[in-house]
């Protein structure tokens, strides 16, 4: 099994290489990817005046949405390990209560701006090399009684479209990053709800709940564009961007073929996504304060 330092370094490299794809498709992510995080936003119900943190904020769409909900007196901080995505978020959104920071949540003691009333995260917690370290930073960054709401993918069986673009594109591209083994960081590392509850409890959270959410992402009836989007934001993205245009074309065609089953009767794409909504509370008093 790879050690935590190596996994952490691999995670940083992966997201630095993935950033150009996420930046190109930032608007699509905000719009088409919104259902993936809607349950967490609904559960948190951020109120004007709240101080909120968005962990793994990517190009900042959900953080900006949180900032609008807590305005005018509240504040929202988006944190991401990928400096280029944080720069993109800063360029895309600005406002008095909105801030974006670059950092690895696992290696921080607390996130600047703590204590927060609430922490939000969309599709990021399962990417931590040391989940207990990352979740502990999140818990320490909350005020006592502060709440966490996050979404993550369940397993590959309920998210069959997710590997399709990579598998369709891979034969035409250069080397891809290593695929995760076992509990290593990756899209399905939080598939087991018992493990997820155990990790949150180990990080000092109380009132931990892990509830299934099934959503459908709708994408336009434009096979080439949808294939390019899903290749660019996935593990094949960097190899795709480095490839010759003719190889890129073949890669898109390969992805289109595997994604065809998610375009019922030639209409828009319907991508079924099986997620967990993870909710938890930072206990009062915080574990560090207990005698
Ligand atoms: C799947 S993307 C989701 C981005 C955004 N939340 C969204 O839904 O559009 C996961 C994000 O988590 C970030 N991330 C991964 N590991 C992280 C860590 N240890 N600390 C902070 N951010 C991290 C990545 O850089 C990436 O932007």
XYZ file of N, CA, C and O in Angstrom, residues 5-98:
376
model
N 2.343 10.119 2.481
C 3.083 11.231 1.849
C 3.086 11.086 0.333
O 2.884 12.056 -0.407
N 3.263 9.846 -0.138
C 3.274 9.621 -1.588
C 1.887 9.862 -2.181
O 1.749 10.449 -3.261
N 0.842 9.415 -1.466
C -0.525 9.637 -1.961
C -0.855 11.125 -2.006
O -1.520 11.609 -2.923
N -0.371 11.839 -0.990
C -0.643 13.287 -0.915
C 0.035 14.001 -2.082
O -0.564 14.862 -2.734
N 1.275 13.617 -2.355
C 2.004 14.223 -3.480
C 1.310 13.885 -4.793
O 1.142 14.739 -5.672
N 0.851 12.632 -4.901
C 0.168 12.207 -6.127
C -1.131 13.013 -6.319
O -1.477 13.428 -7.422
N -1.845 13.245 -5.225
C -3.099 14.013 -5.282
C -2.834 15.449 -5.762
O -3.556 15.986 -6.618
N -1.763 16.063 -5.223
C -1.433 17.446 -5.612
C -1.092 17.515 -7.103
O -1.549 18.416 -7.821
N -0.300 16.541 -7.563
C 0.077 16.526 -8.987
C -1.159 16.285 -9.855
O -1.382 16.951 -10.877
N -1.987 15.334 -9.424
C -3.185 15.007 -10.209
C -4.026 16.254 -10.430
O -4.450 16.554 -11.558
N -4.274 17.031 -9.355
C -5.180 18.183 -9.477
C -4.515 19.360 -10.171
O -5.192 20.144 -10.845
N -3.190 19.465 -10.059
C -2.501 20.505 -10.846
C -2.647 20.192 -12.336
O -2.888 21.080 -13.162
N -2.545 18.898 -12.685
C -2.658 18.511 -14.103
C -4.105 18.572 -14.593
O -4.365 18.809 -15.770
N -5.047 18.336 -13.683
C -6.469 18.343 -14.070
C -7.005 19.768 -14.216
O -8.002 19.995 -14.916
N -6.345 20.724 -13.561
C -6.891 22.087 -13.466
C -7.276 22.699 -14.820
O -8.366 23.285 -14.936
N -6.437 22.596 -15.876
C -6.828 23.252 -17.135
C -8.191 22.784 -17.651
O -8.970 23.585 -18.168
N -8.495 21.495 -17.493
C -9.794 20.984 -17.946
C -10.935 21.567 -17.115
O -11.975 21.970 -17.641
N -10.735 21.614 -15.803
C -11.777 22.153 -14.916
C -11.988 23.645 -15.180
O -13.108 24.143 -15.085
N -10.910 24.344 -15.529
C -11.043 25.782 -15.800
C -11.800 25.986 -17.121
O -12.721 26.801 -17.204
N -11.438 25.203 -18.156
C -12.131 25.325 -19.446
C -13.625 25.089 -19.281
O -14.446 25.764 -19.916
N -13.971 24.118 -18.447
C -15.379 23.724 -18.327
C -16.021 24.236 -17.028
O -17.013 23.664 -16.567
N -15.495 25.310 -16.474
C -15.994 25.793 -15.171
C -17.492 26.128 -15.230
O -18.247 25.784 -14.308
N -17.923 26.761 -16.305
C -19.347 27.124 -16.382
C -20.220 25.874 -16.499
O -21.291 25.797 -15.889
N -19.751 24.918 -17.263
C -20.507 23.663 -17.372
C -20.576 22.983 -16.012
O -21.615 22.460 -15.618
N -19.453 22.957 -15.305
C -19.429 22.317 -13.988
C -20.458 22.952 -13.063
O -21.177 22.260 -12.353
N -20.487 24.289 -13.089
C -21.411 24.979 -12.189
C -22.849 24.603 -12.513
O -23.658 24.341 -11.618
N -23.153 24.570 -13.821
C -24.547 24.362 -14.213
C -24.899 22.864 -14.213
O -25.825 22.442 -13.536
N -24.121 22.072 -14.960
C -24.488 20.664 -15.129
C -24.152 19.846 -13.880
O -24.791 18.849 -13.591
N -23.131 20.283 -13.132
C -22.718 19.534 -11.947
C -23.478 19.933 -10.694
O -23.321 19.294 -9.648
N -24.329 20.950 -10.787
C -24.994 21.450 -9.581
C -25.780 20.385 -8.821
O -25.736 20.338 -7.580
N -26.505 19.472 -9.535
C -27.259 18.448 -8.781
C -26.379 17.619 -7.850
O -26.869 17.085 -6.847
N -25.095 17.510 -8.163
C -24.210 16.688 -7.322
C -24.078 17.253 -5.906
O -23.780 16.509 -4.967
N -24.253 18.568 -5.765
C -24.072 19.166 -4.441
C -25.331 19.772 -3.861
O -25.313 20.298 -2.739
N -26.439 19.666 -4.586
C -27.657 20.369 -4.162
C -28.130 19.910 -2.784
O -28.574 20.729 -1.966
N -28.012 18.601 -2.500
C -28.518 18.090 -1.222
C -27.748 18.697 -0.048
O -28.329 18.999 1.003
N -26.440 18.898 -0.232
C -25.635 19.479 0.861
C -26.010 20.948 1.076
O -26.128 21.413 2.217
N -26.206 21.683 -0.023
C -26.599 23.094 0.116
C -27.967 23.194 0.782
O -28.189 24.026 1.667
N -28.895 22.308 0.377
C -30.245 22.326 0.972
C -30.172 22.025 2.464
O -30.842 22.655 3.277
N -29.345 21.043 2.826
C -29.260 20.638 4.233
C -28.647 21.754 5.086
O -29.088 22.011 6.200
N -27.636 22.431 4.519
C -26.958 23.478 5.319
C -27.831 24.711 5.513
O -27.735 25.393 6.527
N -28.653 25.022 4.498
C -29.487 26.237 4.543
C -28.714 27.434 5.117
O -29.076 27.981 6.165
N -27.631 27.869 4.446
C -26.853 28.992 4.974
C -27.704 30.264 5.054
O -28.522 30.514 4.176
N -27.511 30.997 6.133
C -28.326 32.182 6.416
C -27.465 33.437 6.327
O -26.255 33.379 6.568
N -28.096 34.585 6.016
C -27.331 35.836 6.037
C -26.574 35.970 7.361
O -27.124 35.707 8.428
N -25.312 36.338 7.254
C -24.489 36.502 8.459
C -23.612 35.294 8.753
O -22.634 35.409 9.500
N -23.938 34.120 8.184
C -23.122 32.924 8.459
C -21.729 33.065 7.846
O -21.549 33.707 6.810
N -20.751 32.408 8.494
C -19.387 32.287 7.927
C -19.243 30.852 7.454
O -19.367 29.921 8.272
N -19.037 30.681 6.132
C -19.018 29.324 5.576
C -17.712 29.060 4.834
O -17.086 29.966 4.287
N -17.339 27.794 4.836
C -16.126 27.327 4.156
C -16.536 26.266 3.136
O -17.351 25.392 3.440
N -15.962 26.348 1.938
C -16.215 25.362 0.881
C -14.898 24.636 0.611
O -13.949 25.231 0.091
N -14.830 23.361 0.969
C -13.561 22.609 0.868
C -13.489 21.884 -0.481
O -14.412 21.165 -0.851
N -12.368 22.068 -1.182
C -12.223 21.510 -2.525
C -13.128 22.271 -3.474
O -13.901 21.692 -4.227
N -12.987 23.601 -3.457
C -13.965 24.483 -4.120
C -13.819 24.499 -5.633
O -14.681 25.048 -6.325
N -12.743 23.925 -6.178
C -12.559 23.957 -7.627
C -12.552 25.387 -8.136
O -11.883 26.264 -7.585
N -13.327 25.634 -9.182
C -13.344 26.978 -9.788
C -14.387 27.885 -9.155
O -14.718 28.940 -9.721
N -14.911 27.496 -7.995
C -15.579 28.448 -7.110
C -17.077 28.633 -7.244
O -17.646 29.438 -6.504
N -17.739 27.890 -8.132
C -19.177 28.125 -8.341
C -20.008 27.954 -7.074
O -20.845 28.806 -6.763
N -19.784 26.870 -6.339
C -20.590 26.636 -5.129
C -20.229 27.645 -4.041
O -21.094 28.094 -3.277
N -18.945 28.034 -3.981
C -18.542 29.030 -2.967
C -19.262 30.343 -3.227
O -19.734 31.014 -2.289
N -19.353 30.724 -4.515
C -20.036 31.976 -4.864
C -21.520 31.880 -4.506
O -22.122 32.858 -4.034
N -22.090 30.688 -4.693
C -23.506 30.500 -4.337
C -23.689 30.640 -2.819
O -24.629 31.275 -2.342
N -22.742 30.074 -2.070
C -22.795 30.208 -0.609
C -22.660 31.677 -0.202
O -23.369 32.152 0.690
N -21.752 32.394 -0.880
C -21.531 33.807 -0.540
C -22.807 34.619 -0.763
O -23.141 35.503 0.042
N -23.534 34.291 -1.830
C -24.796 35.012 -2.090
C -25.799 34.723 -0.978
O -26.530 35.605 -0.539
N -25.819 33.466 -0.491
C -26.792 33.094 0.537
C -26.511 33.769 1.879
O -27.439 34.027 2.643
N -25.249 34.043 2.190
C -24.914 34.605 3.515
C -24.746 36.129 3.482
O -24.503 36.755 4.517
N -24.847 36.718 2.282
C -24.707 38.177 2.154
C -25.872 38.872 2.868
O -26.929 38.261 3.058
N -25.749 40.125 3.286
C -24.571 40.960 3.068
C -23.553 40.896 4.212
O -22.420 41.330 4.046
N -23.943 40.316 5.359
C -23.040 40.402 6.509
C -22.176 39.159 6.686
O -21.237 39.170 7.486
N -22.470 38.072 5.960
C -21.708 36.840 6.133
C -20.485 36.785 5.231
O -20.170 37.748 4.530
N -19.800 35.633 5.265
C -18.613 35.493 4.423
C -18.472 34.044 3.975
O -18.929 33.118 4.654
N -17.847 33.871 2.816
C -17.607 32.528 2.287
C -16.150 32.425 1.860
O -15.626 33.321 1.196
N -15.508 31.324 2.275
C -14.122 31.055 1.895
C -14.107 29.752 1.096
O -14.670 28.754 1.531
N -13.470 29.778 -0.075
C -13.273 28.560 -0.863
C -11.810 28.152 -0.767
O -10.925 28.983 -0.961
N -11.569 26.885 -0.453
C -10.195 26.374 -0.328
C -9.988 25.261 -1.351
O -10.839 24.371 -1.476
N -8.872 25.300 -2.050
C -8.560 24.211 -2.981
C -7.052 24.019 -3.056
O -6.273 24.967 -2.927
N -6.670 22.765 -3.313
C -5.251 22.419 -3.400
C -4.638 22.897 -4.722
O -3.424 23.085 -4.797
N -5.465 23.114 -5.742
C -4.951 23.461 -7.078
C -4.910 24.983 -7.250
O -5.951 25.623 -7.397
N -3.688 25.531 -7.251
C -3.532 26.996 -7.314
C -4.185 27.578 -8.569
O -4.789 28.653 -8.522
N -4.111 26.848 -9.684
C -4.680 27.395 -10.925
C -6.200 27.490 -10.829
O -6.807 28.432 -11.367
N -6.809 26.544 -10.153
C -8.276 26.611 -9.996
C -8.661 27.745 -9.053
O -9.667 28.428 -9.265
N -7.869 27.952 -8.030
C -8.147 29.055 -7.105
C -8.015 30.393 -7.854
O -8.858 31.289 -7.702
N -6.997 30.504 -8.707
C -6.839 31.733 -9.500
C -8.037 31.924 -10.423
O -8.548 33.050 -10.590
N -8.515 30.818 -11.003
C -9.695 30.912 -11.879
C -10.917 31.349 -11.077
O -11.708 32.189 -11.534
N -11.073 30.780 -9.879
C -12.215 31.161 -9.035
C -12.157 32.651 -8.704
O -13.174 33.358 -8.754
N -10.944 33.135 -8.397
C -10.789 34.568 -8.072
C -11.139 35.437 -9.270
O -11.699 36.510 -9.128
N -10.793 34.954 -10.474
C -11.090 35.729 -11.681
C -12.582 35.668 -12.017
O -13.133 36.610 -12.582
N -13.243 34.547 -11.650
C -14.653 34.381 -12.032
C -15.599 35.079 -11.065
O -16.678 35.515 -11.464
N -15.222 35.138 -9.783
C -16.143 35.648 -8.769
C -15.412 36.613 -7.845
O -14.281 36.348 -7.450
N -16.098 37.693 -7.515
C -15.526 38.637 -6.542
C -16.675 39.205 -5.737
O -17.810 39.288 -6.214
N -16.392 39.596 -4.531
C -17.446 40.179 -3.714
C -16.891 40.458 -2.355
O -15.871 39.869 -1.972
N -17.539 41.313 -1.589
C -17.005 41.713 -0.290
C -16.807 40.544 0.665
O -15.809 40.461 1.346
N -17.705 39.576 0.687
C -17.564 38.502 1.683
C -16.966 37.240 1.111
O -17.095 36.174 1.705
N -16.290 37.328 -0.035
C -15.862 36.108 -0.734
C -14.348 36.057 -0.858
O -13.723 37.013 -1.311
